[in-house]
Amino acid sequence: MASFGAFAAEQNEPEEDINDVIVVTAQKRVQNVMKVPVTVDSVSSDTIEESGSILLKDIDKFIPGFDFSETSMTQAGVTIRGISSPNISVGQDPSSATFFDDVYMPRAAQNVLFSDMQRIEVLKGPQGTLFGKNAAMGVVNMIPNAPQEDFEGFVKGRFGTDNLVRIEGMINFEMIDDIYVRANFLTNEQDGFIENVARPEWNEGDKIWDLGAENHDAARVAVKWQASDRTDLTFSFDWDDLDQAPPMAIGLSPYAFDENPDDDVVGNYNPFPNKVENDLRGGQEGRDMTAYTLKVNHEFDNYWSMKLVSSYRQWETVNRGEEDGTADITRYLDTSNNEDSDIFYNELQFNYTGDKLSYVGGVTYSKEDVWQESEINVTTDTVARLVTQDLNGQVKQVVGGEVLSGLQQAGLIDMAMGDVDTAAAIYACSLQGLDPSNCIGQVTFNDVVDQAYADSGLEMDHLWNADEWANVLSAFGMDASAGFVAATGDLTYDLAAQMFNEPLIFGPSFAGMFWSENFVNTGEFTSYGIYSDFDYQFSDKWNAFFGLRYTRDDKKFTWQITETEFAQERPGVSNILFPAIDQISAQDSWNELTGRIGTGYQLTDDHMVFASYATGYKAGGYDSLNISSQAQPFEPEEVKNLELGYKGVLADSLRTTLAFYHTILDGRQRSIESKPPGQNQALPTVVNEDLELNGVEITLEWEIIDGMTFGAVTDYRETDQESEAFYNAVGDLIDAQTISGESSVNYTLTYDWMMDIGLGDTRLHIDYVFAENTRVFEVGQPAFVETIPNYYDDRQDLNARISWASEDDDWELAIWGNNLLDNRYVEGSLGGRTADVLGTPYLTVNRGLEAGVEVKYGF
């Protein structure tokens, strides 16, 4: 169906039915989606409007095998057929390429607002031949409306829950003869849905965001010059400004904000609180991005044409997020990913269209310069807690030595033939007056040490607790009372620091300061490509295509770890998480020849089958947070994909697309939280793994009667995965292994009805999304997750919109609702880089029911 803005101009044309043409440019040729012999899904402007979508995460439900992450705007990423790539590291790229208006969009630039969008296309499987850079698993192609001759425009407002205010507008006009202008803007602002009650001193003068608050603006101006019947030039300017709440962190620990302090549970274990207390310093997720694009189209004759695309895009991002979900200053940790990047992208394309043969070929060149700072910030109070844990370990060793000495003096080790576990068991039984046989094999030396340590009262929660510190000083032979410790401030701490030659033992006068250890990376990435693709029509029913592309990627990359600024306050201290290093560099190149071959056969006008084999490639690269990748950059991703498909219209009313695929992916670059030996903090780290995928995707659209349509999309996938050995987030070595699994059950059902009630046009849109929860199959989860409400629930979302347009199509009014079932879910898995070290896991949840109204005026 036509978009509202264009409906007035088309009101006298016949209504669309299931057989009408849906145009796509999946093969860089204008084609009917039901005739193109590749797997491609298209989301129209009408679906975008009816569903209230403004981001890729809003439309992924309409496309089988496609997901877009929701937890962060600047570190979001595409997942196609279960394969995603991390976006935190500027040293690598996603496995699926994203294009906007024919221009490649790297990492943090992918997530842009939809405003005045013509359609979104998603191509599955390797698309390297035509789209090149990093299209190993597929392509997302966003196509905005272009300037045109007719005058048109609209202004629209969307208002709703949590003070949602979304204003959008567009105007298209002819400025002078043969020069057309199209301008649009969108502003989206919504309050958070969980109140943040923290008011730390360090945020005085800074905005404190409630969790889930959004604030995003975008605008675009495009000018098209129709220089002649055969030549046109379009210049566009895009602006995008994001300034909103940081990624969500709801603390699930005894140290998180407790809304019900009178109950029996200490702390917060409710994932859906009304209030939290996040003391994040300067928390914000922001992006300032601009882009300039020139497009030139020229027809040489009736057969040959060319297109030139040249674009420069620049952005700066900040993503400062809470990592502990508490306001406990002794457990404070935040991270921030700050990026300053720009990319110069160019493509020169030639096209030939003959009676039998069509050809697309060209060259691409891109140059990207990046700077990234990955901050890790803790308070000195947190550092003192980490030092406390180390001291506790040392005190425990002293206690262990005393236990061992006692066993030796009692002759128990000799009695046990030198076996300290047996000697400890005999000792434990003697204390209880039991026969030694009851304890041998049941009690170990470490058990006895643990008990003696617990009984000693020497374990400290925090070394700035005067009573606890006095006990430890006594254990090390320093006679000091709690009163003396409290009265002398830093004195006893400084004495202990001198005694043990450890400046990290410092006193409470340093409280409330910040300690930062930052990774700084720079990169210079250059990519070249040349491609040719042929499509030959053997007959009216049968065509075949063949294409090749050569790609080369050159990458230069640097690392630096800064020394904590606290060293200026406390001479002698050094980094505790990562040792400071001066800048080091690396460079490497990767190249690959990829291609595709396939055929399509039109059984009848309404039914076709197709088959294809394609290869894809994504360059290797460097891990911005893992310096070992300087010597061992991670391997490229290489993909081989065999695809069989069917497209058809059954009984003139059921449009059907089926796609069966077999994919082999070698060297997949996956990001995991890793804490190897000698590293005090878990960090995202890239590991390589090999996968084999077998799956099917189904799209159905049934026109029940004129104006009433039912749709369904779903997919099923089996995966065999071979992973290399790595250390997980708590430092356990996970051996190399092979895992087989199935995708979760998921589907989307849609219902659209254009009602004829004689008072203009009334439309109803409903979509229902189901996604099976697979957390029940995850191993190694902490026991308390069993008590988290809704943690194992399947996802069920019901969304609807009903609209009315006046007979002259000038006005449209709508009522809408999202998550009408008001279901609450935990987004992603239980997280937190501080879960092991500081005992502060956290999670992210969805917003509940939303509802509101829309008003639109078109002209």
mmCIF file with all atom_site columns, N, CA, C and O in Angstrom, residues 537-581:
data_model
loop_
_atom_site.group_PDB
_atom_site.id
_atom_site.type_symbol
_atom_site.label_atom_id
_atom_site.label_alt_id
_atom_site.label_comp_id
_atom_site.label_asym_id
_atom_site.label_entity_id
_atom_site.label_seq_id
_atom_site.pdbx_PDB_ins_code
_atom_site.Cartn_x
_atom_site.Cartn_y
_atom_site.Cartn_z
_atom_site.occupancy
_atom_site.B_iso_or_equiv
_atom_site.pdbx_formal_charge
_atom_site.auth_seq_id
_atom_site.auth_comp_id
_atom_site.auth_asym_id
_atom_site.auth_atom_id
_atom_site.pdbx_PDB_model_num
ATOM 1   N N  . GLN A 1 537 ? 19.419 -14.159 -19.258 1.00 0.00 ? 537 GLN A N  1
ATOM 2   C CA . GLN A 1 537 ? 18.075 -14.706 -19.386 1.00 0.00 ? 537 GLN A CA 1
ATOM 3   C C  . GLN A 1 537 ? 18.064 -15.689 -20.558 1.00 0.00 ? 537 GLN A C  1
ATOM 4   O O  . GLN A 1 537 ? 18.015 -15.307 -21.730 1.00 0.00 ? 537 GLN A O  1
ATOM 5   N N  . PHE A 1 538 ? 18.156 -16.986 -20.245 1.00 0.00 ? 538 PHE A N  1
ATOM 6   C CA . PHE A 1 538 ? 18.159 -18.005 -21.305 1.00 0.00 ? 538 PHE A CA 1
ATOM 7   C C  . PHE A 1 538 ? 16.819 -18.083 -22.017 1.00 0.00 ? 538 PHE A C  1
ATOM 8   O O  . PHE A 1 538 ? 16.766 -18.341 -23.216 1.00 0.00 ? 538 PHE A O  1
ATOM 9   N N  . SER A 1 539 ? 15.748 -17.891 -21.255 1.00 0.00 ? 539 SER A N  1
ATOM 10  C CA . SER A 1 539 ? 14.407 -17.918 -21.828 1.00 0.00 ? 539 SER A CA 1
ATOM 11  C C  . SER A 1 539 ? 13.504 -17.065 -20.957 1.00 0.00 ? 539 SER A C  1
ATOM 12  O O  . SER A 1 539 ? 13.948 -16.461 -19.973 1.00 0.00 ? 539 SER A O  1
ATOM 13  N N  . ASP A 1 540 ? 12.216 -17.022 -21.321 1.00 0.00 ? 540 ASP A N  1
ATOM 14  C CA . ASP A 1 540 ? 11.287 -16.248 -20.503 1.00 0.00 ? 540 ASP A CA 1
ATOM 15  C C  . ASP A 1 540 ? 11.181 -16.802 -19.090 1.00 0.00 ? 540 ASP A C  1
ATOM 16  O O  . ASP A 1 540 ? 10.789 -16.094 -18.175 1.00 0.00 ? 540 ASP A O  1
ATOM 17  N N  . LYS A 1 541 ? 11.543 -18.066 -18.906 1.00 0.00 ? 541 LYS A N  1
ATOM 18  C CA . LYS A 1 541 ? 11.376 -18.713 -17.616 1.00 0.00 ? 541 LYS A CA 1
ATOM 19  C C  . LYS A 1 541 ? 12.686 -18.914 -16.848 1.00 0.00 ? 541 LYS A C  1
ATOM 20  O O  . LYS A 1 541 ? 12.681 -19.029 -15.628 1.00 0.00 ? 541 LYS A O  1
ATOM 21  N N  . TRP A 1 542 ? 13.807 -18.922 -17.549 1.00 0.00 ? 542 TRP A N  1
ATOM 22  C CA . TRP A 1 542 ? 15.033 -19.384 -16.901 1.00 0.00 ? 542 TRP A CA 1
ATOM 23  C C  . TRP A 1 542 ? 16.132 -18.338 -17.040 1.00 0.00 ? 542 TRP A C  1
ATOM 24  O O  . TRP A 1 542 ? 16.404 -17.837 -18.135 1.00 0.00 ? 542 TRP A O  1
ATOM 25  N N  . ASN A 1 543 ? 16.747 -17.998 -15.899 1.00 0.00 ? 543 ASN A N  1
ATOM 26  C CA . ASN A 1 543 ? 17.895 -17.104 -15.929 1.00 0.00 ? 543 ASN A CA 1
ATOM 27  C C  . ASN A 1 543 ? 18.972 -17.645 -14.996 1.00 0.00 ? 543 ASN A C  1
ATOM 28  O O  . ASN A 1 543 ? 18.722 -18.505 -14.135 1.00 0.00 ? 543 ASN A O  1
ATOM 29  N N  . ALA A 1 544 ? 20.185 -17.186 -15.199 1.00 0.00 ? 544 ALA A N  1
ATOM 30  C CA . ALA A 1 544 ? 21.306 -17.580 -14.333 1.00 0.00 ? 544 ALA A CA 1
ATOM 31  C C  . ALA A 1 544 ? 22.183 -16.357 -14.104 1.00 0.00 ? 544 ALA A C  1
ATOM 32  O O  . ALA A 1 544 ? 22.238 -15.443 -14.939 1.00 0.00 ? 544 ALA A O  1
ATOM 33  N N  . PHE A 1 545 ? 22.887 -16.347 -12.969 1.00 0.00 ? 545 PHE A N  1
ATOM 34  C CA . PHE A 1 545 ? 23.769 -15.226 -12.668 1.00 0.00 ? 545 PHE A CA 1
ATOM 35  C C  . PHE A 1 545 ? 25.099 -15.747 -12.151 1.00 0.00 ? 545 PHE A C  1
ATOM 36  O O  . PHE A 1 545 ? 25.215 -16.854 -11.614 1.00 0.00 ? 545 PHE A O  1
ATOM 37  N N  . PHE A 1 546 ? 26.103 -14.906 -12.342 1.00 0.00 ? 546 PHE A N  1
ATOM 38  C CA . PHE A 1 546 ? 27.456 -15.256 -11.921 1.00 0.00 ? 546 PHE A CA 1
ATOM 39  C C  . PHE A 1 546 ? 28.199 -13.964 -11.608 1.00 0.00 ? 546 PHE A C  1
ATOM 40  O O  . PHE A 1 546 ? 28.097 -12.976 -12.342 1.00 0.00 ? 546 PHE A O  1
ATOM 41  N N  . GLY A 1 547 ? 28.962 -13.956 -10.512 1.00 0.00 ? 547 GLY A N  1
ATOM 42  C CA . GLY A 1 547 ? 29.698 -12.750 -10.141 1.00 0.00 ? 547 GLY A CA 1
ATOM 43  C C  . GLY A 1 547 ? 30.952 -13.058 -9.356  1.00 0.00 ? 547 GLY A C  1
ATOM 44  O O  . GLY A 1 547 ? 31.058 -14.094 -8.684  1.00 0.00 ? 547 GLY A O  1
ATOM 45  N N  . LEU A 1 548 ? 31.924 -12.141 -9.434  1.00 0.00 ? 548 LEU A N  1
ATOM 46  C CA . LEU A 1 548 ? 33.172 -12.248 -8.688  1.00 0.00 ? 548 LEU A CA 1
ATOM 47  C C  . LEU A 1 548 ? 33.542 -10.882 -8.134  1.00 0.00 ? 548 LEU A C  1
ATOM 48  O O  . LEU A 1 548 ? 33.221 -9.845  -8.734  1.00 0.00 ? 548 LEU A O  1
ATOM 49  N N  . ARG A 1 549 ? 34.238 -10.917 -7.000  1.00 0.00 ? 549 ARG A N  1
ATOM 50  C CA . ARG A 1 549 ? 34.731 -9.675  -6.412  1.00 0.00 ? 549 ARG A CA 1
ATOM 51  C C  . ARG A 1 549 ? 36.090 -9.932  -5.769  1.00 0.00 ? 549 ARG A C  1
ATOM 52  O O  . ARG A 1 549 ? 36.284 -10.942 -5.086  1.00 0.00 ? 549 ARG A O  1
ATOM 53  N N  . TYR A 1 550 ? 36.993 -8.991  -5.984  1.00 0.00 ? 550 TYR A N  1
ATOM 54  C CA . TYR A 1 550 ? 38.283 -9.013  -5.289  1.00 0.00 ? 550 TYR A CA 1
ATOM 55  C C  . TYR A 1 550 ? 38.275 -7.888  -4.265  1.00 0.00 ? 550 TYR A C  1
ATOM 56  O O  . TYR A 1 550 ? 37.967 -6.732  -4.582  1.00 0.00 ? 550 TYR A O  1
ATOM 57  N N  . THR A 1 551 ? 38.606 -8.227  -3.020  1.00 0.00 ? 551 THR A N  1
ATOM 58  C CA . THR A 1 551 ? 38.607 -7.252  -1.930  1.00 0.00 ? 551 THR A CA 1
ATOM 59  C C  . THR A 1 551 ? 39.951 -7.288  -1.221  1.00 0.00 ? 551 THR A C  1
ATOM 60  O O  . THR A 1 551 ? 40.521 -8.360  -0.993  1.00 0.00 ? 551 THR A O  1
ATOM 61  N N  . ARG A 1 552 ? 40.449 -6.115  -0.877  1.00 0.00 ? 552 ARG A N  1
ATOM 62  C CA . ARG A 1 552 ? 41.672 -6.011  -0.089  1.00 0.00 ? 552 ARG A CA 1
ATOM 63  C C  . ARG A 1 552 ? 41.432 -5.025  1.044   1.00 0.00 ? 552 ARG A C  1
ATOM 64  O O  . ARG A 1 552 ? 40.884 -3.939  0.836   1.00 0.00 ? 552 ARG A O  1
ATOM 65  N N  . ASP A 1 553 ? 41.825 -5.436  2.261   1.00 0.00 ? 553 ASP A N  1
ATOM 66  C CA . ASP A 1 553 ? 41.695 -4.580  3.434   1.00 0.00 ? 553 ASP A CA 1
ATOM 67  C C  . ASP A 1 553 ? 43.059 -4.395  4.075   1.00 0.00 ? 553 ASP A C  1
ATOM 68  O O  . ASP A 1 553 ? 43.744 -5.377  4.404   1.00 0.00 ? 553 ASP A O  1
ATOM 69  N N  . ASP A 1 554 ? 43.467 -3.141  4.247   1.00 0.00 ? 554 ASP A N  1
ATOM 70  C CA . ASP A 1 554 ? 44.712 -2.797  4.946   1.00 0.00 ? 554 ASP A CA 1
ATOM 71  C C  . ASP A 1 554 ? 44.333 -2.145  6.272   1.00 0.00 ? 554 ASP A C  1
ATOM 72  O O  . ASP A 1 554 ? 43.545 -1.189  6.297   1.00 0.00 ? 554 ASP A O  1
ATOM 73  N N  . LYS A 1 555 ? 44.939 -2.643  7.362   1.00 0.00 ? 555 LYS A N  1
ATOM 74  C CA . LYS A 1 555 ? 44.626 -2.089  8.685   1.00 0.00 ? 555 LYS A CA 1
ATOM 75  C C  . LYS A 1 555 ? 45.905 -1.761  9.442   1.00 0.00 ? 555 LYS A C  1
ATOM 76  O O  . LYS A 1 555 ? 46.810 -2.593  9.529   1.00 0.00 ? 555 LYS A O  1
ATOM 77  N N  . LYS A 1 556 ? 45.934 -0.541  9.956   1.00 0.00 ? 556 LYS A N  1
ATOM 78  C CA . LYS A 1 556 ? 46.968 -0.121  10.893  1.00 0.00 ? 556 LYS A CA 1
ATOM 79  C C  . LYS A 1 556 ? 46.280 0.172   12.220  1.00 0.00 ? 556 LYS A C  1
ATOM 80  O O  . LYS A 1 556 ? 45.225 0.824   12.247  1.00 0.00 ? 556 LYS A O  1
ATOM 81  N N  . PHE A 1 557 ? 46.896 -0.282  13.323  1.00 0.00 ? 557 PHE A N  1
ATOM 82  C CA . PHE A 1 557 ? 46.217 -0.184  14.606  1.00 0.00 ? 557 PHE A CA 1
ATOM 83  C C  . PHE A 1 557 ? 47.228 0.061   15.715  1.00 0.00 ? 557 PHE A C  1
ATOM 84  O O  . PHE A 1 557 ? 48.380 -0.390  15.627  1.00 0.00 ? 557 PHE A O  1
ATOM 85  N N  . THR A 1 558 ? 46.829 0.809   16.734  1.00 0.00 ? 558 THR A N  1
ATOM 86  C CA . THR A 1 558 ? 47.717 1.072   17.880  1.00 0.00 ? 558 THR A CA 1
ATOM 87  C C  . THR A 1 558 ? 46.977 0.826   19.181  1.00 0.00 ? 558 THR A C  1
ATOM 88  O O  . THR A 1 558 ? 45.738 0.912   19.247  1.00 0.00 ? 558 THR A O  1
ATOM 89  N N  . TRP A 1 559 ? 47.760 0.557   20.240  1.00 0.00 ? 559 TRP A N  1
ATOM 90  C CA . TRP A 1 559 ? 47.247 0.382   21.600  1.00 0.00 ? 559 TRP A CA 1
ATOM 91  C C  . TRP A 1 559 ? 48.071 1.241   22.554  1.00 0.00 ? 559 TRP A C  1
ATOM 92  O O  . TRP A 1 559 ? 49.269 1.410   22.375  1.00 0.00 ? 559 TRP A O  1
ATOM 93  N N  . GLN A 1 560 ? 47.421 1.729   23.578  1.00 0.00 ? 560 GLN A N  1
ATOM 94  C CA . GLN A 1 560 ? 48.095 2.390   24.683  1.00 0.00 ? 560 GLN A CA 1
ATOM 95  C C  . GLN A 1 560 ? 47.230 2.208   25.923  1.00 0.00 ? 560 GLN A C  1
ATOM 96  O O  . GLN A 1 560 ? 45.996 2.284   25.853  1.00 0.00 ? 560 GLN A O  1
ATOM 97  N N  . ILE A 1 561 ? 47.856 1.916   27.061  1.00 0.00 ? 561 ILE A N  1
ATOM 98  C CA . ILE A 1 561 ? 47.134 1.866   28.333  1.00 0.00 ? 561 ILE A CA 1
ATOM 99  C C  . ILE A 1 561 ? 47.697 2.965   29.207  1.00 0.00 ? 561 ILE A C  1
ATOM 100 O O  . ILE A 1 561 ? 48.894 2.982   29.505  1.00 0.00 ? 561 ILE A O  1
ATOM 101 N N  . THR A 1 562 ? 46.851 3.886   29.601  1.00 0.00 ? 562 THR A N  1
ATOM 102 C CA . THR A 1 562 ? 47.304 5.041   30.375  1.00 0.00 ? 562 THR A CA 1
ATOM 103 C C  . THR A 1 562 ? 47.511 4.663   31.836  1.00 0.00 ? 562 THR A C  1
ATOM 104 O O  . THR A 1 562 ? 46.854 3.759   32.367  1.00 0.00 ? 562 THR A O  1
ATOM 105 N N  . GLU A 1 563 ? 48.413 5.377   32.475  1.00 0.00 ? 563 GLU A N  1
ATOM 106 C CA . GLU A 1 563 ? 48.635 5.170   33.905  1.00 0.00 ? 563 GLU A CA 1
ATOM 107 C C  . GLU A 1 563 ? 47.562 5.911   34.687  1.00 0.00 ? 563 GLU A C  1
ATOM 108 O O  . GLU A 1 563 ? 47.142 7.010   34.328  1.00 0.00 ? 563 GLU A O  1
ATOM 109 N N  . THR A 1 564 ? 47.084 5.297   35.759  1.00 0.00 ? 564 THR A N  1
ATOM 110 C CA . THR A 1 564 ? 46.056 5.954   36.564  1.00 0.00 ? 564 THR A CA 1
ATOM 111 C C  . THR A 1 564 ? 46.540 7.311   37.076  1.00 0.00 ? 564 THR A C  1
ATOM 112 O O  . THR A 1 564 ? 47.692 7.459   37.517  1.00 0.00 ? 564 THR A O  1
ATOM 113 N N  . GLU A 1 565 ? 45.644 8.283   37.029  1.00 0.00 ? 565 GLU A N  1
ATOM 114 C CA . GLU A 1 565 ? 45.991 9.626   37.490  1.00 0.00 ? 565 GLU A CA 1
ATOM 115 C C  . GLU A 1 565 ? 46.160 9.656   39.013  1.00 0.00 ? 565 GLU A C  1
ATOM 116 O O  . GLU A 1 565 ? 46.729 10.617  39.558  1.00 0.00 ? 565 GLU A O  1
ATOM 117 N N  . PHE A 1 566 ? 45.699 8.594   39.698  1.00 0.00 ? 566 PHE A N  1
ATOM 118 C CA . PHE A 1 566 ? 45.856 8.562   41.146  1.00 0.00 ? 566 PHE A CA 1
ATOM 119 C C  . PHE A 1 566 ? 47.333 8.462   41.544  1.00 0.00 ? 566 PHE A C  1
ATOM 120 O O  . PHE A 1 566 ? 47.680 8.753   42.696  1.00 0.00 ? 566 PHE A O  1
ATOM 121 N N  . ALA A 1 567 ? 48.197 8.066   40.605  1.00 0.00 ? 567 ALA A N  1
ATOM 122 C CA . ALA A 1 567 ? 49.633 8.003   40.904  1.00 0.00 ? 567 ALA A CA 1
ATOM 123 C C  . ALA A 1 567 ? 50.183 9.375   41.287  1.00 0.00 ? 567 ALA A C  1
ATOM 124 O O  . ALA A 1 567 ? 51.188 9.467   41.989  1.00 0.00 ? 567 ALA A O  1
ATOM 125 N N  . GLN A 1 568 ? 49.514 10.435  40.838  1.00 0.00 ? 568 GLN A N  1
ATOM 126 C CA . GLN A 1 568 ? 49.957 11.775  41.216  1.00 0.00 ? 568 GLN A CA 1
ATOM 127 C C  . GLN A 1 568 ? 49.574 12.102  42.658  1.00 0.00 ? 568 GLN A C  1
ATOM 128 O O  . GLN A 1 568 ? 50.212 12.932  43.300  1.00 0.00 ? 568 GLN A O  1
ATOM 129 N N  . GLU A 1 569 ? 48.523 11.449  43.150  1.00 0.00 ? 569 GLU A N  1
ATOM 130 C CA . GLU A 1 569 ? 48.095 11.660  44.529  1.00 0.00 ? 569 GLU A CA 1
ATOM 131 C C  . GLU A 1 569 ? 48.857 10.760  45.501  1.00 0.00 ? 569 GLU A C  1
ATOM 132 O O  . GLU A 1 569 ? 49.111 11.144  46.635  1.00 0.00 ? 569 GLU A O  1
ATOM 133 N N  . ARG A 1 570 ? 49.198 9.569   45.038  1.00 0.00 ? 570 ARG A N  1
ATOM 134 C CA . ARG A 1 570 ? 49.854 8.585   45.898  1.00 0.00 ? 570 ARG A CA 1
ATOM 135 C C  . ARG A 1 570 ? 51.068 8.053   45.159  1.00 0.00 ? 570 ARG A C  1
ATOM 136 O O  . ARG A 1 570 ? 50.994 7.061   44.426  1.00 0.00 ? 570 ARG A O  1
ATOM 137 N N  . PRO A 1 571 ? 52.214 8.705   45.289  1.00 0.00 ? 571 PRO A N  1
ATOM 138 C CA . PRO A 1 571 ? 53.410 8.278   44.558  1.00 0.00 ? 571 PRO A CA 1
ATOM 139 C C  . PRO A 1 571 ? 53.736 6.811   44.848  1.00 0.00 ? 571 PRO A C  1
ATOM 140 O O  . PRO A 1 571 ? 53.638 6.345   45.979  1.00 0.00 ? 571 PRO A O  1
ATOM 141 N N  . GLY A 1 572 ? 54.098 6.130   43.785  1.00 0.00 ? 572 GLY A N  1
ATOM 142 C CA . GLY A 1 572 ? 54.488 4.736   43.921  1.00 0.00 ? 572 GLY A CA 1
ATOM 143 C C  . GLY A 1 572 ? 53.426 3.743   43.483  1.00 0.00 ? 572 GLY A C  1
ATOM 144 O O  . GLY A 1 572 ? 53.742 2.590   43.191  1.00 0.00 ? 572 GLY A O  1
ATOM 145 N N  . VAL A 1 573 ? 52.159 4.175   43.454  1.00 0.00 ? 573 VAL A N  1
ATOM 146 C CA . VAL A 1 573 ? 51.125 3.229   43.028  1.00 0.00 ? 573 VAL A CA 1
ATOM 147 C C  . VAL A 1 573 ? 51.194 3.053   41.520  1.00 0.00 ? 573 VAL A C  1
ATOM 148 O O  . VAL A 1 573 ? 51.687 3.923   40.783  1.00 0.00 ? 573 VAL A O  1
ATOM 149 N N  . SER A 1 574 ? 50.713 1.931   41.056  1.00 0.00 ? 574 SER A N  1
ATOM 150 C CA . SER A 1 574 ? 50.635 1.651   39.620  1.00 0.00 ? 574 SER A CA 1
ATOM 151 C C  . SER A 1 574 ? 49.299 0.992   39.323  1.00 0.00 ? 574 SER A C  1
ATOM 152 O O  . SER A 1 574 ? 48.542 0.646   40.246  1.00 0.00 ? 574 SER A O  1
ATOM 153 N N  . ASN A 1 575 ? 48.995 0.817   38.071  1.00 0.00 ? 575 ASN A N  1
ATOM 154 C CA . ASN A 1 575 ? 47.713 0.244   37.685  1.00 0.00 ? 575 ASN A CA 1
ATOM 155 C C  . ASN A 1 575 ? 47.496 -1.105  38.365  1.00 0.00 ? 575 ASN A C  1
ATOM 156 O O  . ASN A 1 575 ? 48.431 -1.896  38.506  1.00 0.00 ? 575 ASN A O  1
ATOM 157 N N  . ILE A 1 576 ? 46.244 -1.348  38.754  1.00 0.00 ? 576 ILE A N  1
ATOM 158 C CA . ILE A 1 576 ? 45.927 -2.624  39.388  1.00 0.00 ? 576 ILE A CA 1
ATOM 159 C C  . ILE A 1 576 ? 45.152 -3.550  38.463  1.00 0.00 ? 576 ILE A C  1
ATOM 160 O O  . ILE A 1 576 ? 45.098 -4.756  38.703  1.00 0.00 ? 576 ILE A O  1
ATOM 161 N N  . LEU A 1 577 ? 44.542 -3.004  37.404  1.00 0.00 ? 577 LEU A N  1
ATOM 162 C CA . LEU A 1 577 ? 43.776 -3.836  36.481  1.00 0.00 ? 577 LEU A CA 1
ATOM 163 C C  . LEU A 1 577 ? 44.624 -4.261  35.291  1.00 0.00 ? 577 LEU A C  1
ATOM 164 O O  . LEU A 1 577 ? 44.653 -5.440  34.932  1.00 0.00 ? 577 LEU A O  1
ATOM 165 N N  . PHE A 1 578 ? 45.302 -3.288  34.679  1.00 0.00 ? 578 PHE A N  1
ATOM 166 C CA . PHE A 1 578 ? 46.106 -3.558  33.490  1.00 0.00 ? 578 PHE A CA 1
ATOM 167 C C  . PHE A 1 578 ? 47.375 -2.717  33.571  1.00 0.00 ? 578 PHE A C  1
ATOM 168 O O  . PHE A 1 578 ? 47.308 -1.525  33.856  1.00 0.00 ? 578 PHE A O  1
ATOM 169 N N  . PRO A 1 579 ? 48.527 -3.309  33.328  1.00 0.00 ? 579 PRO A N  1
ATOM 170 C CA . PRO A 1 579 ? 49.769 -2.524  33.405  1.00 0.00 ? 579 PRO A CA 1
ATOM 171 C C  . PRO A 1 579 ? 49.802 -1.448  32.329  1.00 0.00 ? 579 PRO A C  1
ATOM 172 O O  . PRO A 1 579 ? 49.417 -1.685  31.182  1.00 0.00 ? 579 PRO A O  1
ATOM 173 N N  . ALA A 1 580 ? 50.251 -0.253  32.704  1.00 0.00 ? 580 ALA A N  1
ATOM 174 C CA . ALA A 1 580 ? 50.355 0.848   31.739  1.00 0.00 ? 580 ALA A CA 1
ATOM 175 C C  . ALA A 1 580 ? 51.414 0.522   30.693  1.00 0.00 ? 580 ALA A C  1
ATOM 176 O O  . ALA A 1 580 ? 52.461 -0.050  30.999  1.00 0.00 ? 580 ALA A O  1
ATOM 177 N N  . ILE A 1 581 ? 51.126 0.850   29.434  1.00 0.00 ? 581 ILE A N  1
ATOM 178 C CA . ILE A 1 581 ? 52.096 0.654   28.355  1.00 0.00 ? 581 ILE A CA 1
ATOM 179 C C  . ILE A 1 581 ? 52.069 1.870   27.457  1.00 0.00 ? 581 ILE A C  1
ATOM 180 O O  . ILE A 1 581 ? 51.037 2.535   27.287  1.00 0.00 ? 581 ILE A O  1
#
